[in-house]
Amino acid sequence: MITTKLQRKGYIMEGNPYSFAHGLNRYKQFWIFLSGCMIGYIVESLWCYVRLGHLESRQGLLYGPFTPVYGLGALLFTVALYRIRHRNSMIIFFCSMFLGGALEYVCSFLQEKLFGTISWEYSDSALNLHGRTNLTYSVFWGILGLIFIKHTLPSLTSWIEQIPSRAGVILTRVLLIFMVVNIALSGMAVKRQSMRQDGIPASGPVSQWLDQQYTDDYLRKVYPNMQHAQS
């Protein structure tokens, strides 16, 4: 049996060896990312309700209940922490705390540099790092990572590997195309909004279409917390 480099290093060798997503192959990685996006959307929505007393959009993409930073977090936790899943919970917590805080910082930095926007800003909070992450939310990442590795991932892995192989391959490819288009379109719409706010007019049919389809009012409904980064 041919194994991947990750499998030879001890990543998720349990489960059904005949599943389309056995081990930590690309199919499994995609489903972990997609599931993390959806779980993150639910977590963010509940947290918003607890803090503000009402629900509002916590989408990270234009279409669907997806928050990609959590999908990346789920994938990062899986790859980095699976081998130590049976170790002391405090070790997993602190590793998750560091990884989650670093991920939040990098995502904030890239969003600002690539799209000219920010979706979270912690400059007024204690023990923050350039306003991109802080100790409080790093602790939350630590808790989420511990819960994910100890409880969510085993159940998620079992569920994914129960998908029939042929259907799983087809469904994965369809969803992958959808997510690639969704991510690309979301990035283009946000970038174009940032350019509009900088006074840059539409320079071609694509920009004009984005201006018509994804107006500032529309994007404010999808991303109520997103702000234009000050240059």
PDB file of C-alpha atoms in Angstrom:
ATOM      1  CA  MET A   1       0.000   0.000   0.000  1.00  0.00           C
ATOM      2  CA  ILE A   2       1.341   3.406  -0.973  1.00  0.00           C
ATOM      3  CA  THR A   3       1.325   5.902   1.869  1.00  0.00           C
ATOM      4  CA  THR A   4       1.761   9.642   1.866  1.00  0.00           C
ATOM      5  CA  LYS A   5       4.616  11.401   3.645  1.00  0.00           C
ATOM      6  CA  LEU A   6       2.193  12.587   6.320  1.00  0.00           C
ATOM      7  CA  GLN A   7       0.915   9.060   6.868  1.00  0.00           C
ATOM      8  CA  ARG A   8       4.453   7.696   7.254  1.00  0.00           C
ATOM      9  CA  LYS A   9       5.030  10.313   9.947  1.00  0.00           C
ATOM     10  CA  GLY A  10       2.078   8.962  11.933  1.00  0.00           C
ATOM     11  CA  TYR A  11      -0.821  11.206  10.933  1.00  0.00           C
ATOM     12  CA  ILE A  12      -4.264   9.608  11.243  1.00  0.00           C
ATOM     13  CA  MET A  13      -3.499   6.008  10.306  1.00  0.00           C
ATOM     14  CA  GLU A  14      -6.666   4.723  12.015  1.00  0.00           C
ATOM     15  CA  GLY A  15      -9.982   4.288  10.267  1.00  0.00           C
ATOM     16  CA  ASN A  16     -11.168   2.566   7.126  1.00  0.00           C
ATOM     17  CA  PRO A  17      -8.152   1.928   4.835  1.00  0.00           C
ATOM     18  CA  TYR A  18     -10.512   1.629   1.851  1.00  0.00           C
ATOM     19  CA  SER A  19     -12.125   5.029   2.389  1.00  0.00           C
ATOM     20  CA  PHE A  20     -11.585   7.697  -0.250  1.00  0.00           C
ATOM     21  CA  ALA A  21     -10.318   9.948   2.565  1.00  0.00           C
ATOM     22  CA  HIS A  22      -8.223   7.557   4.647  1.00  0.00           C
ATOM     23  CA  GLY A  23      -5.195   8.963   6.418  1.00  0.00           C
ATOM     24  CA  LEU A  24      -4.581  12.627   5.830  1.00  0.00           C
ATOM     25  CA  ASN A  25      -4.769  12.694   2.065  1.00  0.00           C
ATOM     26  CA  ARG A  26      -5.946  15.713   0.099  1.00  0.00           C
ATOM     27  CA  TYR A  27      -9.586  14.668   0.291  1.00  0.00           C
ATOM     28  CA  LYS A  28      -9.443  14.455   4.084  1.00  0.00           C
ATOM     29  CA  GLN A  29      -7.641  17.787   4.311  1.00  0.00           C
ATOM     30  CA  PHE A  30     -10.295  19.484   2.183  1.00  0.00           C
ATOM     31  CA  TRP A  31     -13.163  18.085   4.270  1.00  0.00           C
ATOM     32  CA  ILE A  32     -11.459  19.119   7.506  1.00  0.00           C
ATOM     33  CA  PHE A  33     -11.017  22.636   6.108  1.00  0.00           C
ATOM     34  CA  LEU A  34     -14.621  22.804   4.893  1.00  0.00           C
ATOM     35  CA  SER A  35     -15.995  21.466   8.181  1.00  0.00           C
ATOM     36  CA  GLY A  36     -13.833  23.915  10.131  1.00  0.00           C
ATOM     37  CA  CYS A  37     -15.236  26.791   8.048  1.00  0.00           C
ATOM     38  CA  MET A  38     -18.786  25.773   8.940  1.00  0.00           C
ATOM     39  CA  ILE A  39     -18.055  25.070  12.598  1.00  0.00           C
ATOM     40  CA  GLY A  40     -16.353  28.448  12.845  1.00  0.00           C
ATOM     41  CA  TYR A  41     -19.381  30.167  11.349  1.00  0.00           C
ATOM     42  CA  ILE A  42     -21.579  28.574  14.021  1.00  0.00           C
ATOM     43  CA  VAL A  43     -19.137  29.463  16.825  1.00  0.00           C
ATOM     44  CA  GLU A  44     -18.863  33.073  15.645  1.00  0.00           C
ATOM     45  CA  SER A  45     -22.646  33.409  15.322  1.00  0.00           C
ATOM     46  CA  LEU A  46     -23.230  32.072  18.832  1.00  0.00           C
ATOM     47  CA  TRP A  47     -20.486  34.271  20.260  1.00  0.00           C
ATOM     48  CA  CYS A  48     -22.048  37.293  18.557  1.00  0.00           C
ATOM     49  CA  TYR A  49     -25.420  36.442  20.079  1.00  0.00           C
ATOM     50  CA  VAL A  50     -23.911  36.037  23.566  1.00  0.00           C
ATOM     51  CA  ARG A  51     -22.013  39.354  23.355  1.00  0.00           C
ATOM     52  CA  LEU A  52     -24.520  41.513  21.478  1.00  0.00           C
ATOM     53  CA  GLY A  53     -27.845  39.808  22.131  1.00  0.00           C
ATOM     54  CA  HIS A  54     -28.667  39.424  18.446  1.00  0.00           C
ATOM     55  CA  LEU A  55     -27.485  37.548  15.372  1.00  0.00           C
ATOM     56  CA  GLU A  56     -25.637  39.137  12.481  1.00  0.00           C
ATOM     57  CA  SER A  57     -23.685  37.831   9.519  1.00  0.00           C
ATOM     58  CA  ARG A  58     -20.431  36.106  10.407  1.00  0.00           C
ATOM     59  CA  GLN A  59     -19.703  34.880   6.888  1.00  0.00           C
ATOM     60  CA  GLY A  60     -16.130  35.000   5.684  1.00  0.00           C
ATOM     61  CA  LEU A  61     -17.179  34.446   2.066  1.00  0.00           C
ATOM     62  CA  LEU A  62     -19.914  35.851  -0.131  1.00  0.00           C
ATOM     63  CA  TYR A  63     -21.828  32.610  -0.372  1.00  0.00           C
ATOM     64  CA  GLY A  64     -22.523  30.016   2.283  1.00  0.00           C
ATOM     65  CA  PRO A  65     -21.978  29.595   6.033  1.00  0.00           C
ATOM     66  CA  PHE A  66     -18.177  29.600   5.818  1.00  0.00           C
ATOM     67  CA  THR A  67     -15.538  31.380   7.902  1.00  0.00           C
ATOM     68  CA  PRO A  68     -12.201  30.401   6.321  1.00  0.00           C
ATOM     69  CA  VAL A  69      -9.938  31.431   9.204  1.00  0.00           C
ATOM     70  CA  TYR A  70     -11.510  28.637  11.266  1.00  0.00           C
ATOM     71  CA  GLY A  71     -11.129  26.198   8.394  1.00  0.00           C
ATOM     72  CA  LEU A  72      -7.441  27.032   8.241  1.00  0.00           C
ATOM     73  CA  GLY A  73      -7.278  26.699  12.010  1.00  0.00           C
ATOM     74  CA  ALA A  74      -8.863  23.243  11.931  1.00  0.00           C
ATOM     75  CA  LEU A  75      -6.418  22.103   9.258  1.00  0.00           C
ATOM     76  CA  LEU A  76      -3.454  23.635  11.100  1.00  0.00           C
ATOM     77  CA  PHE A  77      -4.445  22.000  14.387  1.00  0.00           C
ATOM     78  CA  THR A  78      -4.864  18.644  12.653  1.00  0.00           C
ATOM     79  CA  VAL A  79      -1.492  18.663  10.911  1.00  0.00           C
ATOM     80  CA  ALA A  80       0.443  20.143  13.830  1.00  0.00           C
ATOM     81  CA  LEU A  81      -1.182  18.504  16.853  1.00  0.00           C
ATOM     82  CA  TYR A  82      -2.593  15.134  15.850  1.00  0.00           C
ATOM     83  CA  ARG A  83       0.530  13.228  16.854  1.00  0.00           C
ATOM     84  CA  ILE A  84       0.346  14.622  20.400  1.00  0.00           C
ATOM     85  CA  ARG A  85      -3.421  14.143  20.789  1.00  0.00           C
ATOM     86  CA  HIS A  86      -2.953  11.656  23.667  1.00  0.00           C
ATOM     87  CA  ARG A  87      -0.596  13.880  25.635  1.00  0.00           C
ATOM     88  CA  ASN A  88      -1.462  16.149  28.546  1.00  0.00           C
ATOM     89  CA  SER A  89      -4.339  18.487  27.760  1.00  0.00           C
ATOM     90  CA  MET A  90      -2.382  21.520  28.948  1.00  0.00           C
ATOM     91  CA  ILE A  91       0.310  20.855  26.334  1.00  0.00           C
ATOM     92  CA  ILE A  92      -2.326  20.724  23.598  1.00  0.00           C
ATOM     93  CA  PHE A  93      -3.993  23.841  24.994  1.00  0.00           C
ATOM     94  CA  PHE A  94      -0.817  25.935  24.951  1.00  0.00           C
ATOM     95  CA  CYS A  95       0.187  24.667  21.497  1.00  0.00           C
ATOM     96  CA  SER A  96      -3.293  25.546  20.198  1.00  0.00           C
ATOM     97  CA  MET A  97      -3.105  28.914  21.906  1.00  0.00           C
ATOM     98  CA  PHE A  98       0.167  29.753  20.142  1.00  0.00           C
ATOM     99  CA  LEU A  99      -0.884  28.377  16.748  1.00  0.00           C
ATOM    100  CA  GLY A 100      -4.297  30.050  16.836  1.00  0.00           C
ATOM    101  CA  GLY A 101      -2.879  33.413  17.849  1.00  0.00           C
ATOM    102  CA  ALA A 102      -0.228  33.198  15.120  1.00  0.00           C
ATOM    103  CA  LEU A 103      -2.848  32.250  12.529  1.00  0.00           C
ATOM    104  CA  GLU A 104      -5.103  35.133  13.557  1.00  0.00           C
ATOM    105  CA  TYR A 105      -2.178  37.553  13.267  1.00  0.00           C
ATOM    106  CA  VAL A 106      -1.114  36.287   9.828  1.00  0.00           C
ATOM    107  CA  CYS A 107      -4.682  36.314   8.466  1.00  0.00           C
ATOM    108  CA  SER A 108      -5.204  39.881   9.699  1.00  0.00           C
ATOM    109  CA  PHE A 109      -1.904  41.005   8.168  1.00  0.00           C
ATOM    110  CA  LEU A 110      -2.609  39.379   4.799  1.00  0.00           C
ATOM    111  CA  GLN A 111      -6.178  40.706   4.664  1.00  0.00           C
ATOM    112  CA  GLU A 112      -4.950  44.248   5.211  1.00  0.00           C
ATOM    113  CA  LYS A 113      -2.066  44.015   2.747  1.00  0.00           C
ATOM    114  CA  LEU A 114      -3.927  42.149  -0.009  1.00  0.00           C
ATOM    115  CA  PHE A 115      -7.415  43.635   0.233  1.00  0.00           C
ATOM    116  CA  GLY A 116      -6.987  46.864   2.170  1.00  0.00           C
ATOM    117  CA  THR A 117      -9.488  45.854   4.844  1.00  0.00           C
ATOM    118  CA  ILE A 118      -9.564  44.604   8.428  1.00  0.00           C
ATOM    119  CA  SER A 119     -12.218  42.446  10.092  1.00  0.00           C
ATOM    120  CA  TRP A 120     -10.948  42.563  13.674  1.00  0.00           C
ATOM    121  CA  GLU A 121      -8.900  45.115  15.568  1.00  0.00           C
ATOM    122  CA  TYR A 122      -7.702  44.709  19.157  1.00  0.00           C
ATOM    123  CA  SER A 123      -5.535  47.795  19.673  1.00  0.00           C
ATOM    124  CA  ASP A 124      -7.630  48.915  22.643  1.00  0.00           C
ATOM    125  CA  SER A 125      -7.399  45.560  24.435  1.00  0.00           C
ATOM    126  CA  ALA A 126      -4.789  44.445  26.933  1.00  0.00           C
ATOM    127  CA  LEU A 127      -1.782  42.412  25.812  1.00  0.00           C
ATOM    128  CA  ASN A 128      -2.495  42.759  22.098  1.00  0.00           C
ATOM    129  CA  LEU A 129       0.051  42.302  19.327  1.00  0.00           C
ATOM    130  CA  HIS A 130      -0.183  45.154  16.804  1.00  0.00           C
ATOM    131  CA  GLY A 131      -3.953  45.006  17.210  1.00  0.00           C
ATOM    132  CA  ARG A 132      -4.109  41.764  15.222  1.00  0.00           C
ATOM    133  CA  THR A 133      -4.439  39.322  18.101  1.00  0.00           C
ATOM    134  CA  ASN A 134      -4.426  39.443  21.885  1.00  0.00           C
ATOM    135  CA  LEU A 135      -4.100  37.195  24.890  1.00  0.00           C
ATOM    136  CA  THR A 136      -7.845  36.778  25.431  1.00  0.00           C
ATOM    137  CA  TYR A 137      -8.540  35.473  21.951  1.00  0.00           C
ATOM    138  CA  SER A 138      -5.392  33.359  21.992  1.00  0.00           C
ATOM    139  CA  VAL A 139      -6.833  31.653  25.070  1.00  0.00           C
ATOM    140  CA  PHE A 140     -10.055  31.068  23.133  1.00  0.00           C
ATOM    141  CA  TRP A 141      -7.997  29.493  20.336  1.00  0.00           C
ATOM    142  CA  GLY A 142      -6.343  27.265  22.929  1.00  0.00           C
ATOM    143  CA  ILE A 143      -9.723  26.056  24.189  1.00  0.00           C
ATOM    144  CA  LEU A 144     -11.051  25.523  20.665  1.00  0.00           C
ATOM    145  CA  GLY A 145      -7.928  23.606  19.647  1.00  0.00           C
ATOM    146  CA  LEU A 146      -8.127  21.347  22.686  1.00  0.00           C
ATOM    147  CA  ILE A 147     -11.799  20.566  22.080  1.00  0.00           C
ATOM    148  CA  PHE A 148     -11.186  20.030  18.382  1.00  0.00           C
ATOM    149  CA  ILE A 149      -8.260  17.622  18.755  1.00  0.00           C
ATOM    150  CA  LYS A 150      -9.681  15.658  21.686  1.00  0.00           C
ATOM    151  CA  HIS A 151     -13.336  15.428  20.694  1.00  0.00           C
ATOM    152  CA  THR A 152     -14.339  16.954  17.352  1.00  0.00           C
ATOM    153  CA  LEU A 153     -11.661  15.532  15.052  1.00  0.00           C
ATOM    154  CA  PRO A 154     -12.187  11.828  15.912  1.00  0.00           C
ATOM    155  CA  SER A 155     -15.920  12.094  15.209  1.00  0.00           C
ATOM    156  CA  LEU A 156     -15.322  14.211  12.120  1.00  0.00           C
ATOM    157  CA  THR A 157     -12.787  11.734  10.742  1.00  0.00           C
ATOM    158  CA  SER A 158     -15.163   8.821  11.284  1.00  0.00           C
ATOM    159  CA  TRP A 159     -17.988  10.665   9.534  1.00  0.00           C
ATOM    160  CA  ILE A 160     -15.854  11.647   6.539  1.00  0.00           C
ATOM    161  CA  GLU A 161     -14.609   8.094   6.034  1.00  0.00           C
ATOM    162  CA  GLN A 162     -18.178   6.773   5.933  1.00  0.00           C
ATOM    163  CA  ILE A 163     -18.877   8.695   2.720  1.00  0.00           C
ATOM    164  CA  PRO A 164     -18.953   6.191  -0.190  1.00  0.00           C
ATOM    165  CA  SER A 165     -15.714   6.425  -2.159  1.00  0.00           C
ATOM    166  CA  ARG A 166     -17.118   7.189  -5.612  1.00  0.00           C
ATOM    167  CA  ALA A 167     -19.636   9.710  -4.302  1.00  0.00           C
ATOM    168  CA  GLY A 168     -16.981  11.188  -2.020  1.00  0.00           C
ATOM    169  CA  VAL A 169     -14.551  11.852  -4.842  1.00  0.00           C
ATOM    170  CA  ILE A 170     -17.207  13.467  -7.039  1.00  0.00           C
ATOM    171  CA  LEU A 171     -18.664  15.538  -4.196  1.00  0.00           C
ATOM    172  CA  THR A 172     -15.217  16.699  -3.111  1.00  0.00           C
ATOM    173  CA  ARG A 173     -14.345  17.898  -6.601  1.00  0.00           C
ATOM    174  CA  VAL A 174     -17.636  19.745  -6.996  1.00  0.00           C
ATOM    175  CA  LEU A 175     -17.310  21.435  -3.605  1.00  0.00           C
ATOM    176  CA  LEU A 176     -13.666  22.253  -4.275  1.00  0.00           C
ATOM    177  CA  ILE A 177     -14.596  24.098  -7.473  1.00  0.00           C
ATOM    178  CA  PHE A 178     -17.379  25.926  -5.619  1.00  0.00           C
ATOM    179  CA  MET A 179     -15.044  26.990  -2.802  1.00  0.00           C
ATOM    180  CA  VAL A 180     -12.280  28.135  -5.160  1.00  0.00           C
ATOM    181  CA  VAL A 181     -14.755  30.290  -7.101  1.00  0.00           C
ATOM    182  CA  ASN A 182     -16.346  31.531  -3.864  1.00  0.00           C
ATOM    183  CA  ILE A 183     -12.993  32.504  -2.352  1.00  0.00           C
ATOM    184  CA  ALA A 184     -11.767  34.165  -5.552  1.00  0.00           C
ATOM    185  CA  LEU A 185     -14.993  36.100  -6.057  1.00  0.00           C
ATOM    186  CA  SER A 186     -15.100  37.172  -2.418  1.00  0.00           C
ATOM    187  CA  GLY A 187     -11.541  38.451  -2.607  1.00  0.00           C
ATOM    188  CA  MET A 188     -12.229  40.352  -5.845  1.00  0.00           C
ATOM    189  CA  ALA A 189     -15.379  41.956  -4.444  1.00  0.00           C
ATOM    190  CA  VAL A 190     -13.658  43.091  -1.239  1.00  0.00           C
ATOM    191  CA  LYS A 191     -10.610  44.364  -3.120  1.00  0.00           C
ATOM    192  CA  ARG A 192     -12.833  46.321  -5.512  1.00  0.00           C
ATOM    193  CA  GLN A 193     -14.744  47.837  -2.583  1.00  0.00           C
ATOM    194  CA  SER A 194     -11.455  48.986  -1.074  1.00  0.00           C
ATOM    195  CA  MET A 195     -10.460  50.553  -4.399  1.00  0.00           C
ATOM    196  CA  ARG A 196     -13.811  52.365  -4.592  1.00  0.00           C
ATOM    197  CA  GLN A 197     -13.242  53.837  -1.157  1.00  0.00           C
ATOM    198  CA  ASP A 198      -9.825  55.009  -2.309  1.00  0.00           C
ATOM    199  CA  GLY A 199     -11.509  56.809  -5.199  1.00  0.00           C
ATOM    200  CA  ILE A 200     -10.230  54.457  -7.937  1.00  0.00           C
ATOM    201  CA  PRO A 201     -12.828  54.163 -10.735  1.00  0.00           C
ATOM    202  CA  ALA A 202     -13.723  50.922 -12.486  1.00  0.00           C
ATOM    203  CA  SER A 203     -11.212  50.330 -15.264  1.00  0.00           C
ATOM    204  CA  GLY A 204     -12.885  47.503 -17.183  1.00  0.00           C
ATOM    205  CA  PRO A 205     -15.923  45.260 -17.534  1.00  0.00           C
ATOM    206  CA  VAL A 206     -14.950  43.041 -14.592  1.00  0.00           C
ATOM    207  CA  SER A 207     -14.585  46.004 -12.235  1.00  0.00           C
ATOM    208  CA  GLN A 208     -17.834  47.468 -13.483  1.00  0.00           C
ATOM    209  CA  TRP A 209     -19.630  44.167 -12.940  1.00  0.00           C
ATOM    210  CA  LEU A 210     -18.226  43.902  -9.413  1.00  0.00           C
ATOM    211  CA  ASP A 211     -19.391  47.445  -8.661  1.00  0.00           C
ATOM    212  CA  GLN A 212     -22.898  46.621  -9.855  1.00  0.00           C
ATOM    213  CA  GLN A 213     -23.180  43.179  -8.289  1.00  0.00           C
ATOM    214  CA  TYR A 214     -21.450  43.753  -4.957  1.00  0.00           C
ATOM    215  CA  THR A 215     -22.245  47.259  -3.816  1.00  0.00           C
ATOM    216  CA  ASP A 216     -21.032  48.754  -0.547  1.00  0.00           C
ATOM    217  CA  ASP A 217     -24.478  48.247   0.986  1.00  0.00           C
ATOM    218  CA  TYR A 218     -24.481  44.589  -0.035  1.00  0.00           C
ATOM    219  CA  LEU A 219     -21.016  43.949   1.356  1.00  0.00           C
ATOM    220  CA  ARG A 220     -21.866  45.707   4.617  1.00  0.00           C
ATOM    221  CA  LYS A 221     -24.650  43.179   5.133  1.00  0.00           C
ATOM    222  CA  VAL A 222     -22.333  40.252   4.452  1.00  0.00           C
ATOM    223  CA  TYR A 223     -19.347  41.666   6.360  1.00  0.00           C
ATOM    224  CA  PRO A 224     -20.759  44.021   9.022  1.00  0.00           C
ATOM    225  CA  ASN A 225     -17.452  44.134  10.959  1.00  0.00           C
ATOM    226  CA  MET A 226     -15.145  44.730   8.014  1.00  0.00           C
ATOM    227  CA  GLN A 227     -13.536  48.159   7.805  1.00  0.00           C
ATOM    228  CA  HIS A 228     -11.402  49.932   5.248  1.00  0.00           C
ATOM    229  CA  ALA A 229      -7.795  49.931   6.417  1.00  0.00           C
ATOM    230  CA  GLN A 230      -6.294  53.377   6.774  1.00  0.00           C
ATOM    231  CA  SER A 231      -3.257  53.766   4.547  1.00  0.00           C
TER     232      SER A 231
END
